[in-house]
Amino acid sequence: MSKTISINAGSSTLKFQLFEMPSEEVIAKGVIERIGLKDSLVDIKYGDGQRLQETIQASNHEIAINYLLDQLLKLSIISDFSEITGVGHRVVAGGEYFKDSVVIDDDVMKKIDELADYAPLHNPAHLTGIKAFKKILPDITSVAVFDTSFHQTMPEKNYLYSIPYEWYEKYGARKYGAHGTSHRYVANRAAEMLGKPLEELKLVTLHLGAGASITAVMNGKSYDTSMGFTPLAGITMATRSGDVDASLVAWLEDKLEISSEEMIDILNHKSGLIGLSGVSADMRDLEKVMDENHRAKMARDIWINRVVRYVGQYVAEMNGADAIVFTAGVGENDIEIRQAIADGLSFFGVKIDPEKNNIRGEERDLTAAGSTTKALLIPTNEELMIARDVERFK
C-alpha cells in the first residue's frame, strides 16, 4: 500500500485529498483558502472525525504547500514523507500539447508555463505547486492532470471557431473547454450505474457550480463542450457572462471607454448571476429573495434557460442521449434547479421523480417511471480521478 496526494490549486485556493492506494481510501482532505490575502483559512479533515481549522498567513502557493506538508506530519496523518509515493496536480490549461495526463519533467513544466496565457489565474498557481512539491519530494511520481485533455477528442467541427483558419494554425485559437477531469469522472461513474460500457453510451454531463460547463460525451469521449478558448464561454455562471456577441463587447468598450482587459475582467468577475441580479453570485441567495425581487428571479430563469439550451443542443448533436448527469455544487445540492432543468427537457424524454430528487450531495438515479432518458445525480470527485491517473504511472 502507498499514499498518493491529489493537489487541486485554484487562483487563491489549494484543495487536496490524501489517498491510500490502490484501495482509494481517503486518509485526509481539506482546503486552504484566501492564498495571497491576509488571513488564509485552513480546513483539514482527517482520522476518525478529527478536524483542524485555523488562520495562517499564506502569501503564495509555495507557503501553503509547505504548511500543508508540515501539518501531515504534525497531525500524525503520515509518519514520514516517504509514505507518499505519488502526487497528482490538476492543471487547467494543457492546450494541444497534452491529450492525456503526463509524468512531470522539465519540458512539461516549460509547456505549462507557456500556456499561462490560456489560464492566467490558474496555470501559474499550478506551476508553483508543482515546483514546491518537487523541492520537498523530488523522487516521487509526479503527474499533471489537465482540465482540457478530456476535450482533445472533440472533432474539428466542434472545436474550431468560424474565424480565419490561420489564426488556429499560428496561435492555437480554438475551443479547449474545461472541467474535463470532473466530466470524465462522472461519465465513467454513470456508465457503472447504468451497467453499460461507457463506449456504448451517449451522455450529457452537467457540471453546475460557480463555474459551470456542459459536455456531450459520446462513445466514451468528449464530443462537444460549452466552455471555449477560456472558461468564460458557455452558459451563464456565478460571475461569468457565458456567451456574448463579440460585436456587443466591442460596442460596450467604446461606450464605457474601457480597455479590452477591463471588459474581460467585468465579463469574468462582475457578470453572470451577480451582474444580472445585483444581489449575489450564489444561487441560494437568489432563491431566498426571488419571490419579491424580479431581477433575482430573472437571473435564475436565464441561468436555467442557458443550461436547457445547451443540453438540447447536445442531444441534437448526438442524435439522442441515454442519460443526463447532474454534478458540482448547484447540480448536486439544488433540488429545485434539477427539477426545473428536467422540466425544460421533457421533450427529450427526461423526467425525474420528485421523491427521488429530494436529496442533496448523494449519488442517486433520479429517473421517473416512463422516462426514456435517465437522469443521474453523481457527486464529482476530481481528486480521486487525479489519484487514479497517478497510479497509472507508478
PDB file of C-alpha atoms in Angstrom, residues 13-289:
ATOM      1  CA  THR A  13      -7.098  28.150  -3.070  1.00  0.00           C
ATOM      2  CA  LEU A  14      -5.384  24.826  -2.506  1.00  0.00           C
ATOM      3  CA  LYS A  15      -7.601  21.735  -2.217  1.00  0.00           C
ATOM      4  CA  PHE A  16      -6.144  18.318  -1.519  1.00  0.00           C
ATOM      5  CA  GLN A  17      -7.020  14.713  -0.780  1.00  0.00           C
ATOM      6  CA  LEU A  18      -4.597  12.091   0.504  1.00  0.00           C
ATOM      7  CA  PHE A  19      -5.477   8.553  -0.557  1.00  0.00           C
ATOM      8  CA  GLU A  20      -4.319   5.090   0.426  1.00  0.00           C
ATOM      9  CA  MET A  21      -3.839   3.410  -2.927  1.00  0.00           C
ATOM     10  CA  PRO A  22      -4.933   1.289  -4.629  1.00  0.00           C
ATOM     11  CA  SER A  23      -7.796   0.917  -2.111  1.00  0.00           C
ATOM     12  CA  GLU A  24      -8.757   4.585  -2.717  1.00  0.00           C
ATOM     13  CA  GLU A  25      -9.392   5.144   0.999  1.00  0.00           C
ATOM     14  CA  VAL A  26      -9.397   8.847   1.873  1.00  0.00           C
ATOM     15  CA  ILE A  27      -6.942   9.453   4.720  1.00  0.00           C
ATOM     16  CA  ALA A  28      -7.228  13.229   4.829  1.00  0.00           C
ATOM     17  CA  LYS A  29      -8.684  16.054   2.788  1.00  0.00           C
ATOM     18  CA  GLY A  30      -9.041  19.771   3.039  1.00  0.00           C
ATOM     19  CA  VAL A  31      -8.593  23.235   1.631  1.00  0.00           C
ATOM     20  CA  ILE A  32      -6.547  26.354   2.204  1.00  0.00           C
ATOM     21  CA  GLU A  33      -8.439  29.440   1.028  1.00  0.00           C
ATOM     22  CA  ARG A  34      -7.580  33.114   0.542  1.00  0.00           C
ATOM     23  CA  ILE A  35      -3.993  32.381  -0.521  1.00  0.00           C
ATOM     24  CA  GLY A  36      -2.305  35.686  -1.284  1.00  0.00           C
ATOM     25  CA  LEU A  37      -4.669  37.587   1.001  1.00  0.00           C
ATOM     26  CA  LYS A  38      -4.463  38.400   4.687  1.00  0.00           C
ATOM     27  CA  ASP A  39      -5.676  35.587   6.947  1.00  0.00           C
ATOM     28  CA  SER A  40      -5.704  32.468   4.777  1.00  0.00           C
ATOM     29  CA  LEU A  41      -8.257  29.944   6.038  1.00  0.00           C
ATOM     30  CA  VAL A  42      -7.344  26.305   6.705  1.00  0.00           C
ATOM     31  CA  ASP A  43      -9.783  23.393   6.957  1.00  0.00           C
ATOM     32  CA  ILE A  44      -8.305  19.871   7.151  1.00  0.00           C
ATOM     33  CA  LYS A  45     -10.339  16.739   7.961  1.00  0.00           C
ATOM     34  CA  TYR A  46      -8.533  13.555   8.984  1.00  0.00           C
ATOM     35  CA  GLY A  47      -8.652  10.465  11.144  1.00  0.00           C
ATOM     36  CA  ASP A  48     -11.874   9.493  12.873  1.00  0.00           C
ATOM     37  CA  GLY A  49     -13.788  12.748  12.546  1.00  0.00           C
ATOM     38  CA  GLN A  50     -10.852  14.970  13.532  1.00  0.00           C
ATOM     39  CA  ARG A  51     -10.579  18.444  12.047  1.00  0.00           C
ATOM     40  CA  LEU A  52      -8.089  21.316  12.001  1.00  0.00           C
ATOM     41  CA  GLN A  53      -9.416  24.809  11.324  1.00  0.00           C
ATOM     42  CA  GLU A  54      -7.152  27.800  11.723  1.00  0.00           C
ATOM     43  CA  THR A  55      -5.968  31.016  10.122  1.00  0.00           C
ATOM     44  CA  ILE A  56      -2.474  31.335   8.670  1.00  0.00           C
ATOM     45  CA  GLN A  57      -0.555  33.833   6.566  1.00  0.00           C
ATOM     46  CA  ALA A  58      -0.003  32.211   3.158  1.00  0.00           C
ATOM     47  CA  SER A  59       1.108  34.888   0.734  1.00  0.00           C
ATOM     48  CA  ASN A  60       1.629  32.356  -2.074  1.00  0.00           C
ATOM     49  CA  HIS A  61       1.014  28.736  -3.012  1.00  0.00           C
ATOM     50  CA  GLU A  62       4.525  27.596  -2.060  1.00  0.00           C
ATOM     51  CA  ILE A  63       3.972  28.713   1.528  1.00  0.00           C
ATOM     52  CA  ALA A  64       0.562  26.986   1.550  1.00  0.00           C
ATOM     53  CA  ILE A  65       2.025  23.710   0.286  1.00  0.00           C
ATOM     54  CA  ASN A  66       4.907  23.768   2.769  1.00  0.00           C
ATOM     55  CA  TYR A  67       2.374  24.377   5.546  1.00  0.00           C
ATOM     56  CA  LEU A  68       0.187  21.507   4.315  1.00  0.00           C
ATOM     57  CA  LEU A  69       3.054  19.031   4.203  1.00  0.00           C
ATOM     58  CA  ASP A  70       4.187  20.096   7.691  1.00  0.00           C
ATOM     59  CA  GLN A  71       0.655  19.512   9.018  1.00  0.00           C
ATOM     60  CA  LEU A  72       0.549  15.994   7.562  1.00  0.00           C
ATOM     61  CA  LEU A  73       3.452  15.205   9.891  1.00  0.00           C
ATOM     62  CA  LYS A  74       2.347  17.266  12.911  1.00  0.00           C
ATOM     63  CA  LEU A  75      -1.148  15.764  12.879  1.00  0.00           C
ATOM     64  CA  SER A  76       0.351  12.252  12.518  1.00  0.00           C
ATOM     65  CA  ILE A  77      -1.547  11.727   9.266  1.00  0.00           C
ATOM     66  CA  ILE A  78       1.769  10.356   7.991  1.00  0.00           C
ATOM     67  CA  SER A  79       4.876   9.454   9.969  1.00  0.00           C
ATOM     68  CA  ASP A  80       7.342  10.230   7.196  1.00  0.00           C
ATOM     69  CA  PHE A  81       7.268  11.849   3.753  1.00  0.00           C
ATOM     70  CA  SER A  82       8.468   8.560   2.256  1.00  0.00           C
ATOM     71  CA  GLU A  83       4.926   7.206   2.720  1.00  0.00           C
ATOM     72  CA  ILE A  84       3.778   9.487  -0.112  1.00  0.00           C
ATOM     73  CA  THR A  85       4.825   7.852  -3.366  1.00  0.00           C
ATOM     74  CA  GLY A  86       2.809   9.905  -5.840  1.00  0.00           C
ATOM     75  CA  VAL A  87       1.372  13.368  -6.349  1.00  0.00           C
ATOM     76  CA  GLY A  88      -1.128  14.458  -8.973  1.00  0.00           C
ATOM     77  CA  HIS A  89      -1.583  18.096  -9.890  1.00  0.00           C
ATOM     78  CA  ARG A  90      -4.704  19.442 -11.551  1.00  0.00           C
ATOM     79  CA  VAL A  91      -3.707  21.851 -14.334  1.00  0.00           C
ATOM     80  CA  VAL A  92      -6.397  23.903 -16.089  1.00  0.00           C
ATOM     81  CA  ALA A  93      -4.819  24.583 -19.485  1.00  0.00           C
ATOM     82  CA  GLY A  94      -2.954  21.916 -21.429  1.00  0.00           C
ATOM     83  CA  GLY A  95      -3.608  23.365 -24.865  1.00  0.00           C
ATOM     84  CA  GLU A  96      -2.914  20.943 -27.684  1.00  0.00           C
ATOM     85  CA  TYR A  97       0.290  19.757 -26.053  1.00  0.00           C
ATOM     86  CA  PHE A  98      -1.395  17.309 -23.699  1.00  0.00           C
ATOM     87  CA  LYS A  99      -4.064  14.840 -24.779  1.00  0.00           C
ATOM     88  CA  ASP A 100      -3.667  12.807 -21.567  1.00  0.00           C
ATOM     89  CA  SER A 101      -2.144  13.074 -18.121  1.00  0.00           C
ATOM     90  CA  VAL A 102       1.671  13.011 -18.100  1.00  0.00           C
ATOM     91  CA  VAL A 103       4.598  12.496 -15.761  1.00  0.00           C
ATOM     92  CA  ILE A 104       6.012  15.924 -14.984  1.00  0.00           C
ATOM     93  CA  ASP A 105       9.531  16.749 -16.153  1.00  0.00           C
ATOM     94  CA  ASP A 106      11.281  19.995 -17.089  1.00  0.00           C
ATOM     95  CA  ASP A 107       9.724  20.031 -20.556  1.00  0.00           C
ATOM     96  CA  VAL A 108       6.208  19.579 -19.154  1.00  0.00           C
ATOM     97  CA  MET A 109       6.757  22.433 -16.687  1.00  0.00           C
ATOM     98  CA  LYS A 110       8.026  24.643 -19.514  1.00  0.00           C
ATOM     99  CA  LYS A 111       4.897  23.952 -21.556  1.00  0.00           C
ATOM    100  CA  ILE A 112       2.582  24.610 -18.566  1.00  0.00           C
ATOM    101  CA  ASP A 113       4.340  27.954 -18.210  1.00  0.00           C
ATOM    102  CA  GLU A 114       3.943  28.691 -21.948  1.00  0.00           C
ATOM    103  CA  LEU A 115       0.205  28.043 -21.636  1.00  0.00           C
ATOM    104  CA  ALA A 116      -0.240  30.579 -18.834  1.00  0.00           C
ATOM    105  CA  ASP A 117      -1.873  32.973 -21.328  1.00  0.00           C
ATOM    106  CA  TYR A 118      -4.705  30.445 -21.719  1.00  0.00           C
ATOM    107  CA  ALA A 119      -5.399  30.365 -17.957  1.00  0.00           C
ATOM    108  CA  PRO A 120      -3.554  33.290 -16.318  1.00  0.00           C
ATOM    109  CA  LEU A 121      -5.273  32.856 -12.929  1.00  0.00           C
ATOM    110  CA  HIS A 122      -4.586  29.132 -12.732  1.00  0.00           C
ATOM    111  CA  ASN A 123      -1.567  27.780 -14.631  1.00  0.00           C
ATOM    112  CA  PRO A 124       0.978  29.919 -12.723  1.00  0.00           C
ATOM    113  CA  ALA A 125      -0.510  28.692  -9.423  1.00  0.00           C
ATOM    114  CA  HIS A 126      -0.352  25.089 -10.624  1.00  0.00           C
ATOM    115  CA  LEU A 127       3.283  25.518 -11.632  1.00  0.00           C
ATOM    116  CA  THR A 128       4.160  26.987  -8.238  1.00  0.00           C
ATOM    117  CA  GLY A 129       2.573  23.962  -6.578  1.00  0.00           C
ATOM    118  CA  ILE A 130       4.434  21.542  -8.826  1.00  0.00           C
ATOM    119  CA  LYS A 131       7.790  23.183  -8.077  1.00  0.00           C
ATOM    120  CA  ALA A 132       7.096  23.270  -4.335  1.00  0.00           C
ATOM    121  CA  PHE A 133       6.366  19.541  -4.251  1.00  0.00           C
ATOM    122  CA  LYS A 134       9.395  18.722  -6.386  1.00  0.00           C
ATOM    123  CA  LYS A 135      11.593  20.636  -3.966  1.00  0.00           C
ATOM    124  CA  ILE A 136      10.365  18.699  -0.919  1.00  0.00           C
ATOM    125  CA  LEU A 137       9.570  15.325  -2.550  1.00  0.00           C
ATOM    126  CA  PRO A 138      11.816  15.191  -5.631  1.00  0.00           C
ATOM    127  CA  ASP A 139      11.755  11.436  -6.156  1.00  0.00           C
ATOM    128  CA  ILE A 140       8.043  10.580  -6.070  1.00  0.00           C
ATOM    129  CA  THR A 141       5.906  10.053  -9.162  1.00  0.00           C
ATOM    130  CA  SER A 142       4.630  13.494 -10.123  1.00  0.00           C
ATOM    131  CA  VAL A 143       1.771  13.677 -12.646  1.00  0.00           C
ATOM    132  CA  ALA A 144      -0.077  16.579 -14.303  1.00  0.00           C
ATOM    133  CA  VAL A 145      -3.786  16.016 -14.966  1.00  0.00           C
ATOM    134  CA  PHE A 146      -5.206  18.575 -17.394  1.00  0.00           C
ATOM    135  CA  ASP A 147      -8.732  20.002 -17.401  1.00  0.00           C
ATOM    136  CA  THR A 148      -8.509  20.317 -21.172  1.00  0.00           C
ATOM    137  CA  SER A 149      -7.138  16.887 -22.099  1.00  0.00           C
ATOM    138  CA  PHE A 150     -10.510  15.092 -21.929  1.00  0.00           C
ATOM    139  CA  HIS A 151     -11.819  17.510 -24.564  1.00  0.00           C
ATOM    140  CA  GLN A 152      -8.997  16.836 -27.018  1.00  0.00           C
ATOM    141  CA  THR A 153     -11.188  14.166 -28.616  1.00  0.00           C
ATOM    142  CA  MET A 154     -13.660  16.748 -29.952  1.00  0.00           C
ATOM    143  CA  PRO A 155     -13.952  16.722 -33.757  1.00  0.00           C
ATOM    144  CA  GLU A 156     -12.808  19.762 -35.726  1.00  0.00           C
ATOM    145  CA  LYS A 157     -16.375  20.822 -36.404  1.00  0.00           C
ATOM    146  CA  ASN A 158     -16.887  21.291 -32.671  1.00  0.00           C
ATOM    147  CA  TYR A 159     -13.579  22.787 -31.531  1.00  0.00           C
ATOM    148  CA  LEU A 160     -12.882  25.230 -34.373  1.00  0.00           C
ATOM    149  CA  TYR A 161     -14.334  28.736 -34.439  1.00  0.00           C
ATOM    150  CA  SER A 162     -15.553  30.194 -37.725  1.00  0.00           C
ATOM    151  CA  ILE A 163     -12.633  32.612 -37.944  1.00  0.00           C
ATOM    152  CA  PRO A 164      -9.626  32.640 -40.331  1.00  0.00           C
ATOM    153  CA  TYR A 165      -8.076  29.175 -40.113  1.00  0.00           C
ATOM    154  CA  GLU A 166      -4.600  30.707 -39.991  1.00  0.00           C
ATOM    155  CA  TRP A 167      -5.368  32.015 -36.512  1.00  0.00           C
ATOM    156  CA  TYR A 168      -5.788  28.441 -35.316  1.00  0.00           C
ATOM    157  CA  GLU A 169      -2.618  27.332 -37.106  1.00  0.00           C
ATOM    158  CA  LYS A 170      -0.479  30.213 -35.804  1.00  0.00           C
ATOM    159  CA  TYR A 171      -1.922  30.914 -32.378  1.00  0.00           C
ATOM    160  CA  GLY A 172      -3.986  27.892 -31.346  1.00  0.00           C
ATOM    161  CA  ALA A 173      -7.225  29.904 -31.385  1.00  0.00           C
ATOM    162  CA  ARG A 174      -9.860  27.204 -30.774  1.00  0.00           C
ATOM    163  CA  LYS A 175     -12.191  25.777 -28.157  1.00  0.00           C
ATOM    164  CA  TYR A 176     -10.382  23.902 -25.372  1.00  0.00           C
ATOM    165  CA  GLY A 177     -13.082  23.514 -22.737  1.00  0.00           C
ATOM    166  CA  ALA A 178     -12.515  22.950 -19.024  1.00  0.00           C
ATOM    167  CA  HIS A 179     -13.700  20.809 -16.073  1.00  0.00           C
ATOM    168  CA  GLY A 180     -12.552  17.789 -18.098  1.00  0.00           C
ATOM    169  CA  THR A 181     -11.472  15.820 -15.024  1.00  0.00           C
ATOM    170  CA  SER A 182     -14.929  16.224 -13.490  1.00  0.00           C
ATOM    171  CA  HIS A 183     -16.775  15.344 -16.698  1.00  0.00           C
ATOM    172  CA  ARG A 184     -14.550  12.281 -17.167  1.00  0.00           C
ATOM    173  CA  TYR A 185     -15.173  11.089 -13.600  1.00  0.00           C
ATOM    174  CA  VAL A 186     -18.965  11.381 -13.666  1.00  0.00           C
ATOM    175  CA  ALA A 187     -19.206   9.907 -17.180  1.00  0.00           C
ATOM    176  CA  ASN A 188     -17.344   6.797 -16.053  1.00  0.00           C
ATOM    177  CA  ARG A 189     -19.434   6.550 -12.906  1.00  0.00           C
ATOM    178  CA  ALA A 190     -22.642   6.972 -14.943  1.00  0.00           C
ATOM    179  CA  ALA A 191     -21.662   4.006 -17.105  1.00  0.00           C
ATOM    180  CA  GLU A 192     -21.153   1.912 -13.967  1.00  0.00           C
ATOM    181  CA  MET A 193     -24.561   2.967 -12.607  1.00  0.00           C
ATOM    182  CA  LEU A 194     -26.237   2.150 -15.916  1.00  0.00           C
ATOM    183  CA  GLY A 195     -24.430  -1.183 -16.198  1.00  0.00           C
ATOM    184  CA  LYS A 196     -23.209  -0.472 -19.723  1.00  0.00           C
ATOM    185  CA  PRO A 197     -19.793   0.174 -21.304  1.00  0.00           C
ATOM    186  CA  LEU A 198     -19.100   3.906 -21.499  1.00  0.00           C
ATOM    187  CA  GLU A 199     -18.160   3.432 -25.151  1.00  0.00           C
ATOM    188  CA  GLU A 200     -21.757   2.467 -25.949  1.00  0.00           C
ATOM    189  CA  LEU A 201     -23.404   5.474 -24.271  1.00  0.00           C
ATOM    190  CA  LYS A 202     -24.435   8.998 -25.178  1.00  0.00           C
ATOM    191  CA  LEU A 203     -24.331  11.233 -22.100  1.00  0.00           C
ATOM    192  CA  VAL A 204     -24.733  14.920 -21.320  1.00  0.00           C
ATOM    193  CA  THR A 205     -22.797  15.786 -18.168  1.00  0.00           C
ATOM    194  CA  LEU A 206     -23.755  18.983 -16.322  1.00  0.00           C
ATOM    195  CA  HIS A 207     -21.024  20.416 -14.095  1.00  0.00           C
ATOM    196  CA  LEU A 208     -23.108  23.107 -12.422  1.00  0.00           C
ATOM    197  CA  GLY A 209     -21.191  25.140  -9.882  1.00  0.00           C
ATOM    198  CA  ALA A 210     -19.981  28.733  -9.617  1.00  0.00           C
ATOM    199  CA  GLY A 211     -18.047  27.875 -12.737  1.00  0.00           C
ATOM    200  CA  ALA A 212     -20.296  25.735 -14.909  1.00  0.00           C
ATOM    201  CA  SER A 213     -19.926  23.712 -18.087  1.00  0.00           C
ATOM    202  CA  ILE A 214     -21.846  21.116 -20.041  1.00  0.00           C
ATOM    203  CA  THR A 215     -20.295  18.318 -22.093  1.00  0.00           C
ATOM    204  CA  ALA A 216     -21.601  15.909 -24.689  1.00  0.00           C
ATOM    205  CA  VAL A 217     -19.917  12.534 -24.103  1.00  0.00           C
ATOM    206  CA  MET A 218     -20.346  10.121 -26.993  1.00  0.00           C
ATOM    207  CA  ASN A 219     -18.755   6.681 -27.265  1.00  0.00           C
ATOM    208  CA  GLY A 220     -16.720   7.386 -24.150  1.00  0.00           C
ATOM    209  CA  LYS A 221     -15.184  10.607 -25.466  1.00  0.00           C
ATOM    210  CA  SER A 222     -15.835  14.324 -25.201  1.00  0.00           C
ATOM    211  CA  TYR A 223     -17.738  15.250 -28.354  1.00  0.00           C
ATOM    212  CA  ASP A 224     -18.569  18.880 -27.552  1.00  0.00           C
ATOM    213  CA  THR A 225     -18.389  21.179 -24.535  1.00  0.00           C
ATOM    214  CA  SER A 226     -19.734  24.588 -23.582  1.00  0.00           C
ATOM    215  CA  MET A 227     -16.607  26.375 -22.358  1.00  0.00           C
ATOM    216  CA  GLY A 228     -14.404  27.740 -25.100  1.00  0.00           C
ATOM    217  CA  PHE A 229     -10.891  29.105 -25.590  1.00  0.00           C
ATOM    218  CA  THR A 230     -11.167  30.044 -21.913  1.00  0.00           C
ATOM    219  CA  PRO A 231     -13.673  29.150 -19.181  1.00  0.00           C
ATOM    220  CA  LEU A 232     -15.540  32.413 -19.888  1.00  0.00           C
ATOM    221  CA  ALA A 233     -17.653  30.960 -22.698  1.00  0.00           C
ATOM    222  CA  GLY A 234     -20.772  28.816 -22.465  1.00  0.00           C
ATOM    223  CA  ILE A 235     -23.687  29.073 -20.069  1.00  0.00           C
ATOM    224  CA  THR A 236     -24.382  31.850 -17.573  1.00  0.00           C
ATOM    225  CA  MET A 237     -22.307  31.328 -14.419  1.00  0.00           C
ATOM    226  CA  ALA A 238     -21.967  32.863 -10.956  1.00  0.00           C
ATOM    227  CA  THR A 239     -19.838  35.814 -12.074  1.00  0.00           C
ATOM    228  CA  ARG A 240     -19.027  34.911 -15.692  1.00  0.00           C
ATOM    229  CA  SER A 241     -21.228  36.055 -18.539  1.00  0.00           C
ATOM    230  CA  GLY A 242     -21.064  32.966 -20.710  1.00  0.00           C
ATOM    231  CA  ASP A 243     -21.665  33.511 -24.422  1.00  0.00           C
ATOM    232  CA  VAL A 244     -21.866  37.153 -25.562  1.00  0.00           C
ATOM    233  CA  ASP A 245     -21.913  38.619 -29.082  1.00  0.00           C
ATOM    234  CA  ALA A 246     -18.347  39.788 -29.813  1.00  0.00           C
ATOM    235  CA  SER A 247     -19.674  42.904 -31.543  1.00  0.00           C
ATOM    236  CA  LEU A 248     -21.566  43.851 -28.387  1.00  0.00           C
ATOM    237  CA  VAL A 249     -18.343  43.555 -26.405  1.00  0.00           C
ATOM    238  CA  ALA A 250     -16.523  45.942 -28.764  1.00  0.00           C
ATOM    239  CA  TRP A 251     -19.509  48.341 -28.786  1.00  0.00           C
ATOM    240  CA  LEU A 252     -19.659  48.427 -24.981  1.00  0.00           C
ATOM    241  CA  GLU A 253     -15.919  49.006 -24.678  1.00  0.00           C
ATOM    242  CA  ASP A 254     -16.407  52.124 -26.784  1.00  0.00           C
ATOM    243  CA  LYS A 255     -19.487  53.292 -24.865  1.00  0.00           C
ATOM    244  CA  LEU A 256     -17.905  52.679 -21.459  1.00  0.00           C
ATOM    245  CA  GLU A 257     -14.498  53.953 -22.586  1.00  0.00           C
ATOM    246  CA  ILE A 258     -12.716  50.959 -21.116  1.00  0.00           C
ATOM    247  CA  SER A 259      -9.931  48.684 -22.359  1.00  0.00           C
ATOM    248  CA  SER A 260     -10.297  45.097 -23.510  1.00  0.00           C
ATOM    249  CA  GLU A 261      -8.581  43.980 -20.311  1.00  0.00           C
ATOM    250  CA  GLU A 262     -11.129  45.854 -18.208  1.00  0.00           C
ATOM    251  CA  MET A 263     -14.000  44.382 -20.221  1.00  0.00           C
ATOM    252  CA  ILE A 264     -12.684  40.821 -19.834  1.00  0.00           C
ATOM    253  CA  ASP A 265     -12.417  41.403 -16.092  1.00  0.00           C
ATOM    254  CA  ILE A 266     -16.055  42.560 -15.971  1.00  0.00           C
ATOM    255  CA  LEU A 267     -17.232  39.585 -18.031  1.00  0.00           C
ATOM    256  CA  ASN A 268     -15.325  37.209 -15.740  1.00  0.00           C
ATOM    257  CA  HIS A 269     -15.999  38.706 -12.321  1.00  0.00           C
ATOM    258  CA  LYS A 270     -18.976  41.085 -12.437  1.00  0.00           C
ATOM    259  CA  SER A 271     -21.391  39.405 -14.837  1.00  0.00           C
ATOM    260  CA  GLY A 272     -23.455  36.209 -14.725  1.00  0.00           C
ATOM    261  CA  LEU A 273     -25.781  35.887 -11.752  1.00  0.00           C
ATOM    262  CA  ILE A 274     -24.241  38.798  -9.849  1.00  0.00           C
ATOM    263  CA  GLY A 275     -24.375  41.101 -12.860  1.00  0.00           C
ATOM    264  CA  LEU A 276     -27.964  40.235 -13.757  1.00  0.00           C
ATOM    265  CA  SER A 277     -29.414  40.175 -10.250  1.00  0.00           C
ATOM    266  CA  GLY A 278     -27.382  42.812  -8.463  1.00  0.00           C
ATOM    267  CA  VAL A 279     -27.985  40.623  -5.394  1.00  0.00           C
ATOM    268  CA  SER A 280     -25.495  37.774  -5.286  1.00  0.00           C
ATOM    269  CA  ALA A 281     -23.427  35.329  -7.314  1.00  0.00           C
ATOM    270  CA  ASP A 282     -24.783  32.493  -5.166  1.00  0.00           C
ATOM    271  CA  MET A 283     -27.905  30.735  -6.430  1.00  0.00           C
ATOM    272  CA  ARG A 284     -29.044  30.097  -2.848  1.00  0.00           C
ATOM    273  CA  ASP A 285     -29.163  33.824  -2.130  1.00  0.00           C
ATOM    274  CA  LEU A 286     -31.231  34.464  -5.250  1.00  0.00           C
ATOM    275  CA  GLU A 287     -33.746  31.782  -4.345  1.00  0.00           C
ATOM    276  CA  LYS A 288     -34.317  33.385  -0.935  1.00  0.00           C
ATOM    277  CA  VAL A 289     -35.464  36.683  -2.447  1.00  0.00           C
TER     278      VAL A 289
END
